[in-house]
Amino acid sequence: MSQGVVTTWWKSYFAAAWFGCNNNNFNLNANNNLNNTNAGRGIAQPRGDIFLRMNMYKELCSYENLLLAFKKARNGKTTQKYVLEFEKNLEENLQQLRAELLFHIYRPKQLTTFILRDPKIRKINKSHFRDRVVHHAIYNIIGPHFEKSFIYDSYANRKGKGTLKAIARFDQFQKIVSRNCTRKAYVLKADIKQYFETVDRKILLRILQKNISDKMVMWLITLLLANYKTIFPNKGMPLGNLTSQFFANVYLNELDKFVKHQLRAKYYIRYVDDFVIMHHSQELLEAYLVAIGIFLRRNLALHLHPLKTRIIPFERGTDFLGLKIFPHHQLLKKKNLRKFQRKFADFCVAYDGGKISPDTVYDFLESWISYAKNANTYTLRKKILQRFEEQFFKEIFTKEINRSLSRRKKK
């Protein structure tokens, strides 16, 4: 059934199908193998466990959840043409999307691919905006459940975490393990070879099924993962999607649990596929490395990167999240500084051409300065801020106005 047809009939049949009216005989699972029970006719069934499972999908498809998902998908992109187009008929578009989800006729559009040089060449696969709304709708419902199962020291793509917190935690662990540099200690530094390209989607589905009993939620997730086949025929997930970032954490949460509960490694930090374990015993870290390599191969079909996995004494410094971290100081890696300088120059050109607002440049610089403060970069930051002030001295920035107003209120 075409999307245009959906727009015309959802208002008349919506309520009947949602509350289980059998007269219309709508089969929610017509195109899949999940229709094992009478729950396919209408959503809510008055049987204990099935009702609970259906409630999850009902909440996912609610107009309130889709509206919240739209707002999250729109965040930071309010001026983009595709966002403005969707927003023009917002209620109609969300109700149509809701109807497609409820009647299992929703199909994600093909991903678009573009190359990002940052400076490493990356292939980014972007979902259509309405599909990104669905990604957020899924995450709104299942994300909090999985969040409870994630370990504390997993720092990527999680609220209240991020690179700055991970770096601070590294510094804290380093001091504890070395007893404030009074004994020799080591760090096992590792990452996974071509992680996003080699994630096994079948294994991912099995992990998700252990935690999600709602068959219709699983149908929707399976549909999204199947859409990746156009880019990755056998294995892999695309960079650039919320669901990919979330599923990346779900997948490697299996490794986190193994390291924390089976190996009982105390000083472990993971950021996406980049992880470290600290200990004063080099021999124990070597044993951890062997065990982790076996676990990844057997359970997740992944492999450690042979050139980026090693055990290093603290005093030699550890490359972690763009910094070279030593016991008493931290340096910004040269390639990261070059990356920033290129980006900053691109932002300035875009600003001069009227393509972005001065607030966009301000936000970018503020974020980088916060990150660079972790390293010994006082003189460098001073020079960059001076350049910024010289180029943007005429501009008034929203954040500075808000801060000024906030200070006045406090007085």
Short mmCIF file of C-alpha atoms in Angstrom, two decimals:
data_model
loop_
_atom_site.label_atom_id
_atom_site.label_comp_id
_atom_site.label_asym_id
_atom_site.label_seq_id
_atom_site.Cartn_x
_atom_site.Cartn_y
_atom_site.Cartn_z
CA MET A 1 0.00 0.00 0.00
CA SER A 2 1.46 3.38 -0.96
CA GLN A 3 2.08 6.16 1.53
CA GLY A 4 -0.38 8.40 -0.32
CA VAL A 5 -3.17 5.90 0.30
CA VAL A 6 -2.20 5.68 3.97
CA THR A 7 -2.81 9.43 4.35
CA THR A 8 -6.42 9.08 3.21
CA TRP A 9 -7.52 6.08 5.28
CA TRP A 10 -5.76 6.31 8.61
CA LYS A 11 -8.36 8.63 10.17
CA SER A 12 -11.33 6.36 9.43
CA TYR A 13 -9.84 3.00 10.45
CA PHE A 14 -7.29 4.03 13.04
CA ALA A 15 -9.37 3.65 16.20
CA ALA A 16 -11.04 0.40 15.16
CA ALA A 17 -7.78 -1.37 14.41
CA TRP A 18 -6.02 0.02 17.48
CA PHE A 19 -8.63 -1.20 19.94
CA GLY A 20 -8.85 -4.66 18.40
CA CYS A 21 -11.95 -4.40 16.19
CA ASN A 22 -11.99 -7.72 14.32
CA ASN A 23 -14.54 -6.64 11.70
CA ASN A 24 -11.83 -5.08 9.55
CA ASN A 25 -9.48 -8.09 9.92
CA PHE A 26 -6.33 -6.00 9.75
CA ASN A 27 -3.31 -8.33 9.88
CA LEU A 28 -0.50 -6.44 11.55
CA ASN A 29 2.03 -9.12 10.64
CA ALA A 30 1.06 -9.81 7.03
CA ASN A 31 4.60 -9.58 5.75
CA ASN A 32 6.52 -11.40 8.47
CA ASN A 33 6.59 -14.59 10.49
CA LEU A 34 5.69 -13.07 13.83
CA ASN A 35 1.91 -13.62 13.60
CA ASN A 36 1.65 -16.64 15.91
CA THR A 37 -1.23 -15.43 18.09
CA ASN A 38 -4.48 -13.54 17.92
CA ALA A 39 -2.57 -10.49 19.06
CA GLY A 40 -2.13 -9.73 15.35
CA ARG A 41 -5.75 -8.57 15.23
CA GLY A 42 -5.68 -5.27 17.08
CA ILE A 43 -3.01 -4.25 19.52
CA ALA A 44 -4.12 -4.74 23.11
CA GLN A 45 -5.14 -8.23 24.22
CA PRO A 46 -6.41 -8.87 27.75
CA ARG A 47 -3.87 -11.64 28.45
CA GLY A 48 -1.16 -10.86 30.99
CA ASP A 49 2.22 -11.24 29.28
CA ILE A 50 0.94 -10.48 25.76
CA PHE A 51 -0.75 -7.31 26.98
CA LEU A 52 2.53 -6.14 28.50
CA ARG A 53 4.39 -6.86 25.28
CA MET A 54 1.83 -5.05 23.17
CA ASN A 55 1.87 -2.10 25.52
CA MET A 56 5.52 -1.51 24.64
CA TYR A 57 4.81 -1.17 20.93
CA LYS A 58 1.69 0.87 21.63
CA GLU A 59 3.81 3.35 23.57
CA LEU A 60 6.40 3.40 20.79
CA CYS A 61 3.72 4.26 18.22
CA SER A 62 1.94 6.85 20.33
CA TYR A 63 1.62 10.31 18.86
CA GLU A 64 3.32 11.78 21.95
CA ASN A 65 6.37 9.56 21.50
CA LEU A 66 6.60 10.30 17.78
CA LEU A 67 6.34 14.03 18.45
CA LEU A 68 9.14 13.79 21.03
CA ALA A 69 11.18 11.71 18.55
CA PHE A 70 10.66 14.38 15.88
CA LYS A 71 11.92 17.10 18.23
CA LYS A 72 15.03 15.06 19.04
CA ALA A 73 15.69 14.22 15.38
CA ARG A 74 15.28 17.91 14.51
CA ASN A 75 17.68 19.08 17.23
CA GLY A 76 20.55 21.08 15.70
CA LYS A 77 19.02 20.85 12.21
CA THR A 78 16.06 23.24 12.48
CA THR A 79 17.05 25.18 9.35
CA GLN A 80 17.59 22.15 7.12
CA LYS A 81 15.25 21.97 4.14
CA TYR A 82 14.16 18.37 4.84
CA VAL A 83 13.25 19.27 8.43
CA LEU A 84 11.24 22.34 7.35
CA GLU A 85 9.41 20.22 4.75
CA PHE A 86 8.46 17.60 7.34
CA GLU A 87 7.46 20.26 9.86
CA LYS A 88 5.20 22.06 7.38
CA ASN A 89 2.57 19.31 7.78
CA LEU A 90 3.84 17.96 11.07
CA GLU A 91 0.67 16.40 12.48
CA GLU A 92 -0.28 14.83 9.15
CA ASN A 93 3.23 13.40 8.69
CA LEU A 94 3.40 12.00 12.23
CA GLN A 95 -0.10 10.49 12.03
CA GLN A 96 0.77 8.87 8.70
CA LEU A 97 3.99 7.50 10.17
CA ARG A 98 2.03 6.25 13.18
CA ALA A 99 -0.49 4.46 10.98
CA GLU A 100 2.26 2.79 8.95
CA LEU A 101 3.89 1.56 12.14
CA LEU A 102 0.64 0.29 13.64
CA PHE A 103 -0.37 -1.62 10.52
CA HIS A 104 3.13 -2.95 9.83
CA ILE A 105 3.37 -1.31 6.42
CA TYR A 106 6.17 1.06 7.41
CA ARG A 107 9.29 0.56 5.29
CA PRO A 108 12.51 2.57 5.79
CA LYS A 109 13.88 4.39 2.76
CA GLN A 110 17.25 3.53 1.27
CA LEU A 111 20.21 5.12 3.02
CA THR A 112 22.19 7.83 1.24
CA THR A 113 25.98 7.62 1.33
CA PHE A 114 28.57 10.37 1.43
CA ILE A 115 32.31 10.49 2.14
CA LEU A 116 33.67 12.43 5.11
CA ARG A 117 37.37 13.35 5.28
CA ASP A 118 38.06 14.12 8.93
CA PRO A 119 41.07 13.65 8.10
CA LYS A 120 40.56 9.88 7.94
CA ILE A 121 38.23 8.96 5.07
CA ARG A 122 34.93 7.66 6.45
CA LYS A 123 31.85 6.46 4.61
CA ILE A 124 28.76 7.91 6.32
CA ASN A 125 25.36 6.38 5.56
CA LYS A 126 22.49 8.73 6.32
CA SER A 127 18.88 7.71 6.89
CA HIS A 128 15.91 9.66 5.54
CA PHE A 129 14.58 12.17 8.10
CA ARG A 130 11.29 10.32 8.74
CA ASP A 131 13.31 7.16 9.41
CA ARG A 132 15.42 9.11 11.91
CA VAL A 133 12.19 10.00 13.69
CA VAL A 134 11.48 6.26 13.96
CA HIS A 135 15.01 5.65 15.29
CA HIS A 136 14.42 8.16 18.07
CA ALA A 137 10.97 6.70 18.77
CA ILE A 138 12.54 3.25 19.26
CA TYR A 139 15.32 4.60 21.45
CA ASN A 140 12.86 6.58 23.62
CA ILE A 141 11.17 3.31 24.58
CA ILE A 142 13.95 0.71 24.77
CA GLY A 143 16.92 2.99 25.54
CA PRO A 144 16.19 3.51 29.26
CA HIS A 145 15.76 -0.26 29.76
CA PHE A 146 19.18 -1.03 28.26
CA GLU A 147 20.78 1.95 30.00
CA LYS A 148 20.17 0.20 33.33
CA SER A 149 22.20 -2.80 32.16
CA PHE A 150 25.19 -0.77 30.89
CA ILE A 151 28.24 -0.57 33.13
CA TYR A 152 29.17 2.78 34.67
CA ASP A 153 32.44 3.06 32.73
CA SER A 154 30.99 2.91 29.21
CA TYR A 155 31.20 6.52 28.00
CA ALA A 156 30.13 6.79 24.35
CA ASN A 157 26.73 8.11 23.23
CA ARG A 158 25.25 8.21 26.72
CA LYS A 159 23.69 11.08 28.59
CA GLY A 160 26.03 12.50 31.23
CA LYS A 161 29.06 10.65 29.82
CA GLY A 162 31.29 11.56 26.82
CA THR A 163 35.00 12.01 26.11
CA LEU A 164 35.71 14.51 28.89
CA LYS A 165 34.28 12.20 31.56
CA ALA A 166 36.17 9.23 30.10
CA ILE A 167 39.48 11.14 30.17
CA ALA A 168 38.87 12.25 33.77
CA ARG A 169 38.10 8.64 34.73
CA PHE A 170 41.31 7.46 33.03
CA ASP A 171 43.30 9.96 35.09
CA GLN A 172 41.54 8.83 38.29
CA PHE A 173 42.21 5.13 37.60
CA GLN A 174 45.83 5.84 36.67
CA LYS A 175 46.46 7.48 40.05
CA ILE A 176 44.79 4.62 41.96
CA VAL A 177 46.60 1.80 40.13
CA SER A 178 50.03 3.45 40.34
CA ARG A 179 49.43 4.68 43.91
CA ASN A 180 50.09 8.23 42.78
CA CYS A 181 53.05 7.13 40.67
CA THR A 182 54.81 5.33 43.53
CA ARG A 183 54.72 1.91 41.81
CA LYS A 184 55.10 0.71 38.24
CA ALA A 185 51.79 0.06 36.48
CA TYR A 186 50.52 -0.74 32.99
CA VAL A 187 47.57 -0.13 30.71
CA LEU A 188 46.13 -2.57 28.20
CA LYS A 189 45.05 -0.30 25.34
CA ALA A 190 42.92 -1.95 22.62
CA ASP A 191 40.35 -1.37 19.97
CA ILE A 192 38.38 -3.57 17.61
CA LYS A 193 39.31 -3.95 13.98
CA GLN A 194 36.71 -2.32 11.65
CA TYR A 195 34.08 -2.48 14.36
CA PHE A 196 31.03 -0.95 12.65
CA GLU A 197 31.76 -2.81 9.40
CA THR A 198 31.99 -6.22 11.11
CA VAL A 199 29.12 -6.22 13.65
CA ASP A 200 27.18 -9.44 13.06
CA ARG A 201 23.52 -8.39 12.77
CA LYS A 202 22.26 -11.91 13.59
CA ILE A 203 24.17 -11.90 16.87
CA LEU A 204 22.91 -8.38 17.58
CA LEU A 205 19.31 -9.54 17.08
CA ARG A 206 19.85 -12.44 19.50
CA ILE A 207 21.19 -10.03 22.13
CA LEU A 208 18.22 -7.71 21.62
CA GLN A 209 15.72 -10.60 21.77
CA LYS A 210 17.08 -11.61 25.20
CA ASN A 211 15.97 -8.21 26.49
CA ILE A 212 12.91 -7.32 24.38
CA SER A 213 9.90 -9.62 24.65
CA ASP A 214 7.63 -7.48 22.47
CA LYS A 215 7.57 -9.20 19.08
CA MET A 216 6.36 -6.13 17.25
CA VAL A 217 9.22 -4.01 18.58
CA MET A 218 11.57 -6.75 17.40
CA TRP A 219 9.83 -6.77 14.01
CA LEU A 220 10.55 -3.06 13.64
CA ILE A 221 14.19 -3.40 14.71
CA THR A 222 14.67 -6.36 12.35
CA LEU A 223 13.24 -4.23 9.54
CA LEU A 224 15.73 -1.44 10.22
CA LEU A 225 18.67 -3.84 10.38
CA ALA A 226 17.54 -5.51 7.13
CA ASN A 227 17.67 -2.08 5.49
CA TYR A 228 21.42 -2.02 6.13
CA LYS A 229 21.87 -4.85 3.62
CA THR A 230 21.89 -2.34 0.77
CA ILE A 231 25.15 -0.95 2.20
CA PHE A 232 26.51 -3.97 4.11
CA PRO A 233 25.27 -7.21 2.45
CA ASN A 234 26.55 -9.61 5.13
CA LYS A 235 27.67 -7.79 8.27
CA GLY A 236 27.96 -4.25 9.57
CA MET A 237 26.06 -1.14 10.63
CA PRO A 238 26.24 2.35 9.10
CA LEU A 239 27.97 5.23 10.82
CA GLY A 240 25.82 8.30 11.39
CA ASN A 241 22.56 6.84 12.77
CA LEU A 242 21.27 7.03 16.33
CA THR A 243 20.29 3.36 16.24
CA SER A 244 23.79 2.37 15.08
CA GLN A 245 25.37 4.25 17.99
CA PHE A 246 22.92 2.71 20.43
CA PHE A 247 23.23 -0.83 19.02
CA ALA A 248 27.03 -0.45 19.12
CA ASN A 249 26.76 -0.01 22.89
CA VAL A 250 24.29 -2.90 23.23
CA TYR A 251 26.61 -5.20 21.26
CA LEU A 252 29.76 -4.38 23.23
CA ASN A 253 27.89 -4.40 26.52
CA GLU A 254 28.44 -8.17 26.21
CA LEU A 255 32.19 -7.50 26.32
CA ASP A 256 31.74 -5.08 29.25
CA LYS A 257 29.92 -7.73 31.26
CA PHE A 258 32.57 -10.33 30.44
CA VAL A 259 35.42 -8.03 31.51
CA LYS A 260 33.70 -6.86 34.70
CA HIS A 261 31.92 -10.04 35.84
CA GLN A 262 34.07 -12.89 34.45
CA LEU A 263 37.57 -11.38 34.40
CA ARG A 264 36.68 -9.12 37.34
CA ALA A 265 38.84 -6.33 35.93
CA LYS A 266 38.36 -3.30 38.17
CA TYR A 267 39.90 -0.46 36.14
CA TYR A 268 38.22 -0.78 32.75
CA ILE A 269 36.94 2.04 30.51
CA ARG A 270 35.28 1.75 27.11
CA TYR A 271 34.42 4.42 24.54
CA VAL A 272 32.70 2.79 21.51
CA ASP A 273 35.27 0.14 20.43
CA ASP A 274 38.23 1.82 22.13
CA PHE A 275 38.93 0.41 25.60
CA VAL A 276 41.57 0.28 28.32
CA ILE A 277 42.26 -1.88 31.38
CA MET A 278 44.80 -0.80 34.01
CA HIS A 279 46.72 -2.95 36.50
CA HIS A 280 50.11 -3.11 38.21
CA SER A 281 50.66 -6.65 36.88
CA GLN A 282 51.75 -6.90 33.25
CA GLU A 283 51.27 -10.67 33.34
CA LEU A 284 47.63 -10.33 34.40
CA LEU A 285 46.96 -7.84 31.59
CA GLU A 286 48.51 -10.29 29.10
CA ALA A 287 46.11 -12.97 30.37
CA TYR A 288 43.20 -10.52 30.04
CA LEU A 289 44.25 -9.78 26.46
CA VAL A 290 44.20 -13.47 25.48
CA ALA A 291 40.82 -14.05 27.17
CA ILE A 292 39.24 -10.96 25.57
CA GLY A 293 40.50 -11.95 22.11
CA ILE A 294 38.94 -15.42 22.47
CA PHE A 295 35.66 -14.02 23.85
CA LEU A 296 35.30 -11.51 21.00
CA ARG A 297 35.93 -14.13 18.31
CA ARG A 298 33.66 -16.81 19.78
CA ASN A 299 30.78 -14.68 21.05
CA LEU A 300 30.68 -11.52 18.93
CA ALA A 301 32.58 -12.49 15.74
CA LEU A 302 34.94 -9.55 16.28
CA HIS A 303 38.74 -9.22 16.27
CA LEU A 304 41.14 -6.96 18.13
CA HIS A 305 43.12 -4.55 15.98
CA PRO A 306 46.65 -6.03 15.82
CA LEU A 307 48.39 -2.64 15.45
CA LYS A 308 46.36 -0.73 18.03
CA THR A 309 46.32 -3.29 20.82
CA ARG A 310 49.23 -3.31 23.25
CA ILE A 311 50.27 -3.20 26.90
CA ILE A 312 52.13 -0.02 27.85
CA PRO A 313 53.81 1.21 31.03
CA PHE A 314 52.11 4.37 32.32
CA GLU A 315 55.28 6.47 32.00
CA ARG A 316 55.38 5.97 28.22
CA GLY A 317 52.00 7.67 27.79
CA THR A 318 48.75 6.23 26.45
CA ASP A 319 46.93 7.35 23.29
CA PHE A 320 43.31 7.66 24.39
CA LEU A 321 40.48 9.71 22.84
CA GLY A 322 42.77 12.10 21.01
CA LEU A 323 45.16 12.74 23.90
CA LYS A 324 48.53 11.31 24.88
CA ILE A 325 48.02 10.74 28.62
CA PHE A 326 51.04 10.61 30.94
CA PRO A 327 50.99 10.26 34.75
CA HIS A 328 51.63 13.99 35.33
CA HIS A 329 50.44 15.66 32.14
CA GLN A 330 48.44 15.22 28.95
CA LEU A 331 49.27 16.27 25.40
CA LEU A 332 46.98 16.95 22.49
CA LYS A 333 47.87 14.67 19.59
CA LYS A 334 49.14 16.55 16.54
CA LYS A 335 46.69 14.91 14.15
CA ASN A 336 43.80 16.05 16.37
CA LEU A 337 45.10 19.61 16.39
CA ARG A 338 45.35 19.55 12.59
CA LYS A 339 41.80 18.18 12.42
CA PHE A 340 40.53 21.03 14.61
CA GLN A 341 42.37 23.68 12.58
CA ARG A 342 40.86 22.34 9.34
CA LYS A 343 37.36 22.28 10.82
CA PHE A 344 37.71 25.76 12.31
CA ALA A 345 38.89 27.13 8.94
CA ASP A 346 35.91 25.45 7.21
CA PHE A 347 33.51 26.96 9.76
CA CYS A 348 34.99 30.43 9.18
CA VAL A 349 34.60 30.08 5.39
CA ALA A 350 31.01 28.90 5.81
CA TYR A 351 30.31 31.85 8.12
CA ASP A 352 31.82 34.33 5.63
CA GLY A 353 29.60 32.83 2.93
CA GLY A 354 26.48 33.24 5.07
CA LYS A 355 25.93 29.47 5.27
CA ILE A 356 26.09 29.20 9.07
CA SER A 357 25.36 31.53 11.98
CA PRO A 358 28.06 32.95 14.28
CA ASP A 359 26.45 30.94 17.12
CA THR A 360 27.35 27.72 15.27
CA VAL A 361 31.03 28.74 15.16
CA TYR A 362 30.88 29.79 18.83
CA ASP A 363 29.38 26.45 19.92
CA PHE A 364 31.99 24.50 17.95
CA LEU A 365 34.88 26.47 19.44
CA GLU A 366 33.48 26.32 22.98
CA SER A 367 33.15 22.53 22.75
CA TRP A 368 36.72 22.13 21.48
CA ILE A 369 38.17 24.47 24.13
CA SER A 370 36.47 22.38 26.85
CA TYR A 371 38.07 19.26 25.38
CA ALA A 372 41.51 20.87 24.88
CA LYS A 373 41.60 22.01 28.52
CA ASN A 374 42.32 18.40 29.45
CA ALA A 375 45.75 18.72 27.86
CA ASN A 376 48.60 21.17 28.44
CA THR A 377 47.29 23.66 25.87
CA TYR A 378 47.08 27.02 27.69
CA THR A 379 49.20 28.97 25.19
CA LEU A 380 47.54 27.27 22.20
CA ARG A 381 44.01 28.01 23.49
CA LYS A 382 44.98 31.63 24.14
CA LYS A 383 46.17 32.07 20.53
CA ILE A 384 43.04 30.41 19.07
CA LEU A 385 40.69 32.53 21.20
CA GLN A 386 42.58 35.65 20.16
CA ARG A 387 42.11 34.71 16.48
CA PHE A 388 38.42 34.08 17.10
CA GLU A 389 37.91 37.43 18.82
CA GLU A 390 39.70 39.28 16.00
CA GLN A 391 37.52 37.67 13.35
CA PHE A 392 34.19 37.85 15.19
CA PHE A 393 34.60 41.04 17.23
CA LYS A 394 31.43 42.55 15.72
CA GLU A 395 29.21 39.60 16.60
CA ILE A 396 26.93 39.20 19.61
CA PHE A 397 26.52 35.57 20.63
CA THR A 398 23.34 34.09 22.09
CA LYS A 399 25.15 32.16 24.83
CA GLU A 400 26.99 35.27 26.01
CA ILE A 401 23.71 37.21 26.18
CA ASN A 402 22.07 34.41 28.17
CA ARG A 403 25.01 34.22 30.56
CA SER A 404 24.93 37.98 31.07
CA LEU A 405 21.20 37.88 31.79
CA SER A 406 21.69 34.97 34.20
CA ARG A 407 24.38 36.88 36.13
CA ARG A 408 22.09 39.92 36.40
CA LYS A 409 19.26 37.80 37.80
CA LYS A 410 21.56 36.36 40.47
CA LYS A 411 22.52 39.87 41.55
#
